[in-house]
PDB file of C-alpha atoms in Angstrom:
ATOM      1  CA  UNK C  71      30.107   1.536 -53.340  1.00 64.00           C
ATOM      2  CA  UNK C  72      26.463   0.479 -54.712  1.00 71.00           C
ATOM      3  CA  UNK C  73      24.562   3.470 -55.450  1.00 94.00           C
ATOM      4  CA  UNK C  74      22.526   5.207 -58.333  1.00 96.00           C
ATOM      5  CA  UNK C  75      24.129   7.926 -60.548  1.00 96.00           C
ATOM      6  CA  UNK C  76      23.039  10.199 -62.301  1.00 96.00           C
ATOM      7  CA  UNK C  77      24.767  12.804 -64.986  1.00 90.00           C
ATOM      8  CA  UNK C  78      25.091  15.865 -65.562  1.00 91.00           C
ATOM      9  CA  UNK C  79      24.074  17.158 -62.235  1.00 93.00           C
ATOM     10  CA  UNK C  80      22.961  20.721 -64.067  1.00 94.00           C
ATOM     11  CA  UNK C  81      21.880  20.804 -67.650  1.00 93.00           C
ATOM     12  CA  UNK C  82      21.247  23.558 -70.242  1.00 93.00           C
ATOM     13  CA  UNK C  83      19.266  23.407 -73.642  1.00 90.00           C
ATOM     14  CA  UNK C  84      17.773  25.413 -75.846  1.00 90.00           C
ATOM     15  CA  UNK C  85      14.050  25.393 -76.872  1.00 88.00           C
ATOM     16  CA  UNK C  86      13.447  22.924 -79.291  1.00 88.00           C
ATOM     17  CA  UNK C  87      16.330  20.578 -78.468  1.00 91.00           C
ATOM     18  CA  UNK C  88      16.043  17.265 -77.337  1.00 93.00           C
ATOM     19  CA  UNK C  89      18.542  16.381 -74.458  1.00 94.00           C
ATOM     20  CA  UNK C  90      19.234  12.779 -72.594  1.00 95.00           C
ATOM     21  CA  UNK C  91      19.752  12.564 -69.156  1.00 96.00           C
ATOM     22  CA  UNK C  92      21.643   9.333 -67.950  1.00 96.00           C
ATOM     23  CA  UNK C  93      20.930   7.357 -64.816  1.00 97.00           C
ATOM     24  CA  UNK C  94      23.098   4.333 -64.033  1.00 97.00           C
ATOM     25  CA  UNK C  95      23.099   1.811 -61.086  1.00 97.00           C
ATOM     26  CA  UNK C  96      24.605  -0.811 -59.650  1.00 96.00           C
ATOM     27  CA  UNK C  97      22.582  -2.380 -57.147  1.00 95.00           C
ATOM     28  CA  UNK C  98      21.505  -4.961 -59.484  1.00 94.00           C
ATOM     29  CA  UNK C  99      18.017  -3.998 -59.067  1.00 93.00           C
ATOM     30  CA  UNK C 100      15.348  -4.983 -61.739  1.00 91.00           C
ATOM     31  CA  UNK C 101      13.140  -1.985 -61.930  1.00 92.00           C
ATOM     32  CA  UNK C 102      13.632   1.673 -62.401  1.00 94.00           C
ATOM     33  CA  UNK C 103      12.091   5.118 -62.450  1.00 95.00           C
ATOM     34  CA  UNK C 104      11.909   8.372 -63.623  1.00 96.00           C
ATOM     35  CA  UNK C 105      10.202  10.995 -61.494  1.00 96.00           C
ATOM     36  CA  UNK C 106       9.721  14.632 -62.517  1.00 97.00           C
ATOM     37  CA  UNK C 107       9.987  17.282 -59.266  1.00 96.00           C
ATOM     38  CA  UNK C 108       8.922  20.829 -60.218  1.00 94.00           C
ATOM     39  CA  UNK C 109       9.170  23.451 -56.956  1.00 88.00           C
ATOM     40  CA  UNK C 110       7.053  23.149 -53.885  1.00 81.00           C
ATOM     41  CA  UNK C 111       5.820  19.786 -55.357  1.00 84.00           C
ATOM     42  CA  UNK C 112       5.775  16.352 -54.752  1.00 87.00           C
ATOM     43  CA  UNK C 113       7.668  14.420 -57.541  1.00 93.00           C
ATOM     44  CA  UNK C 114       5.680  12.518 -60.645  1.00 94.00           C
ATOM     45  CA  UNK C 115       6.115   9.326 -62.248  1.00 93.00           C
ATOM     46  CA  UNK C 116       7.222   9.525 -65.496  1.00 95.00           C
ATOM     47  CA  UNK C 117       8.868   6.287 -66.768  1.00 95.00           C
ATOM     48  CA  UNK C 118       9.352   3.126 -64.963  1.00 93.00           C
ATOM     49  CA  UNK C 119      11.070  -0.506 -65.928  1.00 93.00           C
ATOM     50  CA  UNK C 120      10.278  -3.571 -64.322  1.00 89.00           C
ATOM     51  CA  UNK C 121      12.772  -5.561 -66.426  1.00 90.00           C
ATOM     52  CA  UNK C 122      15.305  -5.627 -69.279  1.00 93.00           C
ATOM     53  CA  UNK C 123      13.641  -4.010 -73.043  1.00 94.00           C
ATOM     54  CA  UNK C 124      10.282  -3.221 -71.244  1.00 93.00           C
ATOM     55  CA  UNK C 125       8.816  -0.273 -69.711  1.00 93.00           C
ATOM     56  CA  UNK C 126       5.305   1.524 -68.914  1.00 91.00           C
ATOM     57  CA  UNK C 127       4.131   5.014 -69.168  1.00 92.00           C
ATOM     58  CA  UNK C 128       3.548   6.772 -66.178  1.00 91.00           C
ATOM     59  CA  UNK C 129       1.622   9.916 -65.058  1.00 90.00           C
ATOM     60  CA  UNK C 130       3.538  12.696 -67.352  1.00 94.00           C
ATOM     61  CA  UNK C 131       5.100  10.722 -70.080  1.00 95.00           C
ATOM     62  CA  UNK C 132       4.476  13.148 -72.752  1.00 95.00           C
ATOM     63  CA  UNK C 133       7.260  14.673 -74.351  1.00 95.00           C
ATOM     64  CA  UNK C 134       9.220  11.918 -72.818  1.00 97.00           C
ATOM     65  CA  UNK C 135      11.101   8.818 -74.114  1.00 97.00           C
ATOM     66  CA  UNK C 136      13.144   5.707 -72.549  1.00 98.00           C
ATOM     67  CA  UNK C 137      15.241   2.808 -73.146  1.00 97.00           C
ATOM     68  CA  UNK C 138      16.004   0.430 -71.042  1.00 97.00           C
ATOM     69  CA  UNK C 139      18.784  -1.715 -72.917  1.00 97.00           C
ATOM     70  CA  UNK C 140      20.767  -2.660 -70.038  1.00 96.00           C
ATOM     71  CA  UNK C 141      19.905  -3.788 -66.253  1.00 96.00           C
ATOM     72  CA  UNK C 142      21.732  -1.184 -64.758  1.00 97.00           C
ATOM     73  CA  UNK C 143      20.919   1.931 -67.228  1.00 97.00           C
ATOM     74  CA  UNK C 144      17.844   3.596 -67.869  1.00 98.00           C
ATOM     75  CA  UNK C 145      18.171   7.108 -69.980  1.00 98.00           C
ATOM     76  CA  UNK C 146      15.649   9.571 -69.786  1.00 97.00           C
ATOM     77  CA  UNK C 147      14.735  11.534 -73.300  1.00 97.00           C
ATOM     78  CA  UNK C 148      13.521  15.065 -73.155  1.00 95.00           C
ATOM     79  CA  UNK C 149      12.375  15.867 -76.730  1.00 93.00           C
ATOM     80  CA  UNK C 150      11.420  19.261 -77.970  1.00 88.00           C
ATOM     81  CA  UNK C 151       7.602  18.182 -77.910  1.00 87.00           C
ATOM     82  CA  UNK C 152       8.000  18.710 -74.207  1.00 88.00           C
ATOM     83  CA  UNK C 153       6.003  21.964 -72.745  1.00 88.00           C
ATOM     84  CA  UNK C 154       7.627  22.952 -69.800  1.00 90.00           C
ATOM     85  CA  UNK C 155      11.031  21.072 -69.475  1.00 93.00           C
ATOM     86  CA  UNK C 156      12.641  22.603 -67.055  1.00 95.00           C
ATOM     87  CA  UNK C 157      11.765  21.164 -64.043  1.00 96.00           C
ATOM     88  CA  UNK C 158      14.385  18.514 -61.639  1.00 97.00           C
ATOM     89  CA  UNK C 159      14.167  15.113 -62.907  1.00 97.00           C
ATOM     90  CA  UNK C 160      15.145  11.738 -60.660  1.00 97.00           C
ATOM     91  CA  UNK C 161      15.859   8.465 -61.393  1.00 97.00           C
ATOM     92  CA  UNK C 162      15.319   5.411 -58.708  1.00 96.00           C
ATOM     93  CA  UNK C 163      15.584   1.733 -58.656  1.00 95.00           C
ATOM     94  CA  UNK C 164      14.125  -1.173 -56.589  1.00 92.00           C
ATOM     95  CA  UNK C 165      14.535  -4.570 -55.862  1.00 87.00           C
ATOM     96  CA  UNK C 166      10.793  -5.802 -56.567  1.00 74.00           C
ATOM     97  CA  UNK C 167      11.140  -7.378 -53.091  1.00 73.00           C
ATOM     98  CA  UNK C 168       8.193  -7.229 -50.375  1.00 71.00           C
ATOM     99  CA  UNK C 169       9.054  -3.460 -49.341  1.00 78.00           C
ATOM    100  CA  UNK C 170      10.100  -2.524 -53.016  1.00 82.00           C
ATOM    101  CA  UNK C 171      11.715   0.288 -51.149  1.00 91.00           C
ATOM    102  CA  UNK C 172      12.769   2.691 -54.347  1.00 93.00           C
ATOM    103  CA  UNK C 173      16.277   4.443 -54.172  1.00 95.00           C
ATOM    104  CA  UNK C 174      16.903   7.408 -55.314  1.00 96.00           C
ATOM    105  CA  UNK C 175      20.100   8.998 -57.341  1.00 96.00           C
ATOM    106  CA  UNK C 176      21.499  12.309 -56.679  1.00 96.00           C
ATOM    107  CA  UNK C 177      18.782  14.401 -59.803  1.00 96.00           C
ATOM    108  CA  UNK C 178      19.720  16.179 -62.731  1.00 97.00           C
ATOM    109  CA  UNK C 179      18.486  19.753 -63.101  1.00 96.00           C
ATOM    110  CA  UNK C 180      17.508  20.473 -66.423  1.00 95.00           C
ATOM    111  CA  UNK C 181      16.946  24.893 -67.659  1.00 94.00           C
ATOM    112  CA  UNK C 182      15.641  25.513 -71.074  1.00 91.00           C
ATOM    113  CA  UNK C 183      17.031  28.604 -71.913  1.00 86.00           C
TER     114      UNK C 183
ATOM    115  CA  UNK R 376      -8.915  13.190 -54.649  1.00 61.00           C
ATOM    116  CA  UNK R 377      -5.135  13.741 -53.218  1.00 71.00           C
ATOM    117  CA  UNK R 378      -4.017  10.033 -52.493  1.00 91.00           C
ATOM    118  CA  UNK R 379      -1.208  11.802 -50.199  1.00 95.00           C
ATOM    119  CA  UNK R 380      -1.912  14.945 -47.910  1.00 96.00           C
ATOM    120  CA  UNK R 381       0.404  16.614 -46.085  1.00 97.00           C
ATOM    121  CA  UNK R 382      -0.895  19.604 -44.218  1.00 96.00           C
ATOM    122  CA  UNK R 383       1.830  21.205 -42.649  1.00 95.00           C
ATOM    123  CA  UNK R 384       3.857  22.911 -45.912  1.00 94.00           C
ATOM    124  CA  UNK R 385       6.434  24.189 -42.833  1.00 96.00           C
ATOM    125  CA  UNK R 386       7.445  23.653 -38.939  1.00 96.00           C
ATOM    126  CA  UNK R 387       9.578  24.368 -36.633  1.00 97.00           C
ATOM    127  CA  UNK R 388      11.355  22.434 -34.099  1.00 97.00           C
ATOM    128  CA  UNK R 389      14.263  23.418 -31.212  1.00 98.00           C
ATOM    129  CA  UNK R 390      16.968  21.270 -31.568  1.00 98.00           C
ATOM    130  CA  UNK R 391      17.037  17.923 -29.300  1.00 97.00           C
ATOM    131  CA  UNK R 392      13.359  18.355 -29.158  1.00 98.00           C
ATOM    132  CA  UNK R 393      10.595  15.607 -31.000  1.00 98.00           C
ATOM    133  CA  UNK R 394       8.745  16.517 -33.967  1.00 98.00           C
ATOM    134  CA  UNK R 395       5.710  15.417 -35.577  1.00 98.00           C
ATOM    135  CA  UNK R 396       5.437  15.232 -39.512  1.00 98.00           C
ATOM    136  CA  UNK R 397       1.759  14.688 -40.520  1.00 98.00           C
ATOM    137  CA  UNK R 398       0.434  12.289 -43.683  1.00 98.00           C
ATOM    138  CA  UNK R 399      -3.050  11.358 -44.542  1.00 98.00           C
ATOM    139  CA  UNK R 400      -3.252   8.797 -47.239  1.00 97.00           C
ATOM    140  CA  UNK R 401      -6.321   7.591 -49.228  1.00 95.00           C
ATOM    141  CA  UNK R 402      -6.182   4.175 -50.699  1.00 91.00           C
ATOM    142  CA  UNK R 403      -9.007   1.361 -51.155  1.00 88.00           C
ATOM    143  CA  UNK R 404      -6.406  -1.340 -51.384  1.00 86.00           C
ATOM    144  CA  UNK R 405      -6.316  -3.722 -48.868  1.00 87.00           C
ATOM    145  CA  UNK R 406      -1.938  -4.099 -49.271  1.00 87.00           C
ATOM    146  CA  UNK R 407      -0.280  -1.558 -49.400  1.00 91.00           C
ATOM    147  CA  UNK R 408       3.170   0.456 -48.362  1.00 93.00           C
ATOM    148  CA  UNK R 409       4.147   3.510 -46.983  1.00 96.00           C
ATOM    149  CA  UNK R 410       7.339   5.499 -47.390  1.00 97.00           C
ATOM    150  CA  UNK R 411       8.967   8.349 -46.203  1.00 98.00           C
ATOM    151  CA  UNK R 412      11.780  10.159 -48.135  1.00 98.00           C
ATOM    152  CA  UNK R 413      14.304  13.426 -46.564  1.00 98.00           C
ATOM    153  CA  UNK R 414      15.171  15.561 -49.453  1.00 97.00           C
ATOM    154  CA  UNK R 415      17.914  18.033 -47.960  1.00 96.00           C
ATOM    155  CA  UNK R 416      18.630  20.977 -49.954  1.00 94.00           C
ATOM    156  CA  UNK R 417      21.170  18.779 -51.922  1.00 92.00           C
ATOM    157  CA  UNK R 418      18.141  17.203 -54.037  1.00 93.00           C
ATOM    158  CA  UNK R 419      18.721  13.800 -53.320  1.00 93.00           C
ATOM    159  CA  UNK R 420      16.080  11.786 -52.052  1.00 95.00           C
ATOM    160  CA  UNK R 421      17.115   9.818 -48.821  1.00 97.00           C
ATOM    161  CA  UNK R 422      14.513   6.798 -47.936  1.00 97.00           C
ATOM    162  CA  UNK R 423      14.295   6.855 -44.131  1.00 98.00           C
ATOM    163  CA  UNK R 424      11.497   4.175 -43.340  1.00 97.00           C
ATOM    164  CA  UNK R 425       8.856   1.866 -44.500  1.00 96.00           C
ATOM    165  CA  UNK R 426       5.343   0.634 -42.653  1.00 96.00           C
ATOM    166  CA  UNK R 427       3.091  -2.056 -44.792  1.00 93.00           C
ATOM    167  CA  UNK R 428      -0.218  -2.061 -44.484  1.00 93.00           C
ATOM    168  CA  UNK R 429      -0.659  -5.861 -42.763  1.00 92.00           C
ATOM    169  CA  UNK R 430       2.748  -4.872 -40.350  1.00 92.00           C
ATOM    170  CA  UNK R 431       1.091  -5.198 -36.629  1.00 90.00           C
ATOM    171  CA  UNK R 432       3.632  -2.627 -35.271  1.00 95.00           C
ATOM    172  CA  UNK R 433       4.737   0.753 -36.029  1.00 96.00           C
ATOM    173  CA  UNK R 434       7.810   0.762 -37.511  1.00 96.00           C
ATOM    174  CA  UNK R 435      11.168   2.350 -35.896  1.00 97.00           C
ATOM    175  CA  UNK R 436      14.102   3.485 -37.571  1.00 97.00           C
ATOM    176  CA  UNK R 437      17.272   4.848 -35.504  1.00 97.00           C
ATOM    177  CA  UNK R 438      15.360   8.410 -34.464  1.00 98.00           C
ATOM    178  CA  UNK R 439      12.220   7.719 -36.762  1.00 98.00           C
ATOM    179  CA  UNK R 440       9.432   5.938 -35.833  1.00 98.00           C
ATOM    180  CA  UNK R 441       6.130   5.568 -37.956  1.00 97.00           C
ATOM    181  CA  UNK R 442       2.686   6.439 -35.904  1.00 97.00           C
ATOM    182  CA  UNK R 443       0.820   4.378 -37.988  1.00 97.00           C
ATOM    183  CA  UNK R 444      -2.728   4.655 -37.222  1.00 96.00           C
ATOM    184  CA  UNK R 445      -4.536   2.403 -40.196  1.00 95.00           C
ATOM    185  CA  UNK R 446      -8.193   3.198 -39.446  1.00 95.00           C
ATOM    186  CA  UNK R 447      -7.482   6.875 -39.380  1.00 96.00           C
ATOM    187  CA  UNK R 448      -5.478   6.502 -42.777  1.00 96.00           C
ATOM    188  CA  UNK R 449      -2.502   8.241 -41.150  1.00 97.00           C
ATOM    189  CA  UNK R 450       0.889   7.335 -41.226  1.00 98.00           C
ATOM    190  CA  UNK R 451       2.488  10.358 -39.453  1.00 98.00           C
ATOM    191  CA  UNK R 452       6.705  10.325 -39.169  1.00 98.00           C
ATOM    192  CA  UNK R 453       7.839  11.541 -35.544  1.00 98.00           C
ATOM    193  CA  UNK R 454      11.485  12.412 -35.231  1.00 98.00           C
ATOM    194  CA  UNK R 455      13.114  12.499 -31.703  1.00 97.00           C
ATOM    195  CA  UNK R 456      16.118  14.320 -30.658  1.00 97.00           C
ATOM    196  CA  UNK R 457      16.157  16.657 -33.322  1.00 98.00           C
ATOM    197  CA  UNK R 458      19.904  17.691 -34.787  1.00 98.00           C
ATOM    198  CA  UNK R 459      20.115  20.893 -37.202  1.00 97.00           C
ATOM    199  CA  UNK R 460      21.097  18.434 -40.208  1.00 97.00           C
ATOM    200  CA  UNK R 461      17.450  16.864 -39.988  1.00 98.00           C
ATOM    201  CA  UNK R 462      15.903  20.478 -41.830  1.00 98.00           C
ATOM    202  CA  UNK R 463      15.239  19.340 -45.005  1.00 98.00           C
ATOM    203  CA  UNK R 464      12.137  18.659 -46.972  1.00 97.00           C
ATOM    204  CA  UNK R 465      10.360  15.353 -45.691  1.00 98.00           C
ATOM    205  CA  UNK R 466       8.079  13.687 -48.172  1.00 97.00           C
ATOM    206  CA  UNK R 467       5.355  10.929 -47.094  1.00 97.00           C
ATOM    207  CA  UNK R 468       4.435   8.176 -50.255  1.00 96.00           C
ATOM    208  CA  UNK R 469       2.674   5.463 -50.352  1.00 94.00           C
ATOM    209  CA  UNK R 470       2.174   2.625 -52.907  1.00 91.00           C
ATOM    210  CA  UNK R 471      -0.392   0.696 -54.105  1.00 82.00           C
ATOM    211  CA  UNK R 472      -0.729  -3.183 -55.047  1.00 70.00           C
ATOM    212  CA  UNK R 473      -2.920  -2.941 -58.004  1.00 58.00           C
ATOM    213  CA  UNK R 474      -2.040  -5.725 -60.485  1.00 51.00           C
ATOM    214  CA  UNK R 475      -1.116  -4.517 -64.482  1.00 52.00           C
ATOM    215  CA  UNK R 476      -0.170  -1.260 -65.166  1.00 50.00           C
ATOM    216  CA  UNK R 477       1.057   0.807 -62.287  1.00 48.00           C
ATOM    217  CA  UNK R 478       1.513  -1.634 -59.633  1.00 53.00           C
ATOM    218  CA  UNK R 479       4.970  -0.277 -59.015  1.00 65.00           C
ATOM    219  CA  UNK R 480       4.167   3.071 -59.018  1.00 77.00           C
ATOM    220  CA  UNK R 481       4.677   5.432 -55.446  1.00 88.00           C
ATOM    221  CA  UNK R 482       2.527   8.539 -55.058  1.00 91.00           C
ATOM    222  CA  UNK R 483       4.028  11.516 -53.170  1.00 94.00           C
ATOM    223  CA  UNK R 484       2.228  13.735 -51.099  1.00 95.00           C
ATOM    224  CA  UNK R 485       3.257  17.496 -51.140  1.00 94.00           C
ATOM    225  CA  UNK R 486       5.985  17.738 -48.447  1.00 96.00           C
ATOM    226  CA  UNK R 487       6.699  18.946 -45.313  1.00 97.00           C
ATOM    227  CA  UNK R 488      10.001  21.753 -44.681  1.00 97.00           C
ATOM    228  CA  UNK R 489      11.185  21.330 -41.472  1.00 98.00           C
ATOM    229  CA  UNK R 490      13.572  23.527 -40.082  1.00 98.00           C
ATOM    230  CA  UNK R 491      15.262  22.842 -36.816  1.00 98.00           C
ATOM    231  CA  UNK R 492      16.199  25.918 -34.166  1.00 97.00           C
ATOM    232  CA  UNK R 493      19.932  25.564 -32.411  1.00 95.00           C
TER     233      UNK R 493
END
């Protein structure tokens, strides 16, 4: 099954630890994305990756870090310069055809405790 | 400015009846998509269908259809024959075809609950 996955589903840190969240597909899609979602909100860009070892800042990206070393992985960075972490974070991929309809994965919820 | 609005933060619907979802969207680009996403109480983001701005007719999707009224800047979601797994969250986005920075990037508008009645 093609899909986008994302891991762990919940996730706990402590203030002033940095914590990766993984997001892996296999849909062969170029680009990918990070989106923030924080409750009763829309969600907000924060990474996205058009291509292999490149990607672009997007609305939030402070406190924030990426890597995109692989087509089909893009892991999100939460570092300890990060305000208000806790929040539910999603990661989606497109094709970068005419629609570049983006897909989403399942989220990650992330508590600072 | 919001680039998405979504006025109706809740509504109601009995099932097997059509609903309404409203969006408002405020672009100056002459190309450009819009999305809608169901987000059930699961999290997951589920795209359901896509209009583009040059597309001459609305677009249909199984139960969803896209009012699409371009000189209005409204791209309203209707949903017909309601079923009680369609309450969820419904989210109306819309992207942009600027060149450089940001060209792939989709703005979300608020949301809309819906909650269907047996």
């Amino acid at each position: 099954d093609g899909g986008i996955t994302q891991s762990p589903k919940y996730l706990f840190r402590k203030e002033g630890q940095n914590v990766t969240l993984s997001c892996e597909q296999n849909l062969n899609h170029d680009a990918m994305y990070w989106y923030r979602q924080d409750p009763g909100q829309g969600l907000r860009l924060i990474y996205y990756s058009q291509i292999v070892n490149d990607f672009q800042k997007g609305d939030i990206a402070e406190g924030y870090s990426v890597s995109r070393e692989k087509k089909e992985s893009f892991p999100l960075t939460v570092t300890s310069a990060q305000k208000n972490p806790t929040a539910f974070y999603l990661c989606a991929s497109s094709m970068g055809d005419d629609t570049d309809t983006q897909y989403f994965g399942p989220g990650t919820r992330l508590t600072v405790l | 400015a919001q680039k998405i609005t979504q006025t109706q933060p809740g509504m109601f619907v009995q099932e097997k009846e059509a609903v309404t979802l409203d969006c408002t969207y405020d672009t100056s680009d002459p190309s450009y998509g819009l999305f809608w996403y169901k987000q059930p109480s699961s999290g997951e983001m589920i795209f359901l269908i896509y209009q583009g701005s040059y597309d001459q007719q609305n677009a249909t999707e199984g139960r969803y259809s896209l009012n699409f009224q371009k000189a209005r800047k409204s791209a309203n979601l209707v949903i017909s024959a309601s079923q009680l797994g369609d309450s969820a969250m419904y989210f109306c986005a819309m992207r942009e075809h600027f060149s450089g920075a940001g060209s792939y990037q989709l703005t979300f508008g608020k949301g809309t609950k819906l909650s269907v009645i047996p």
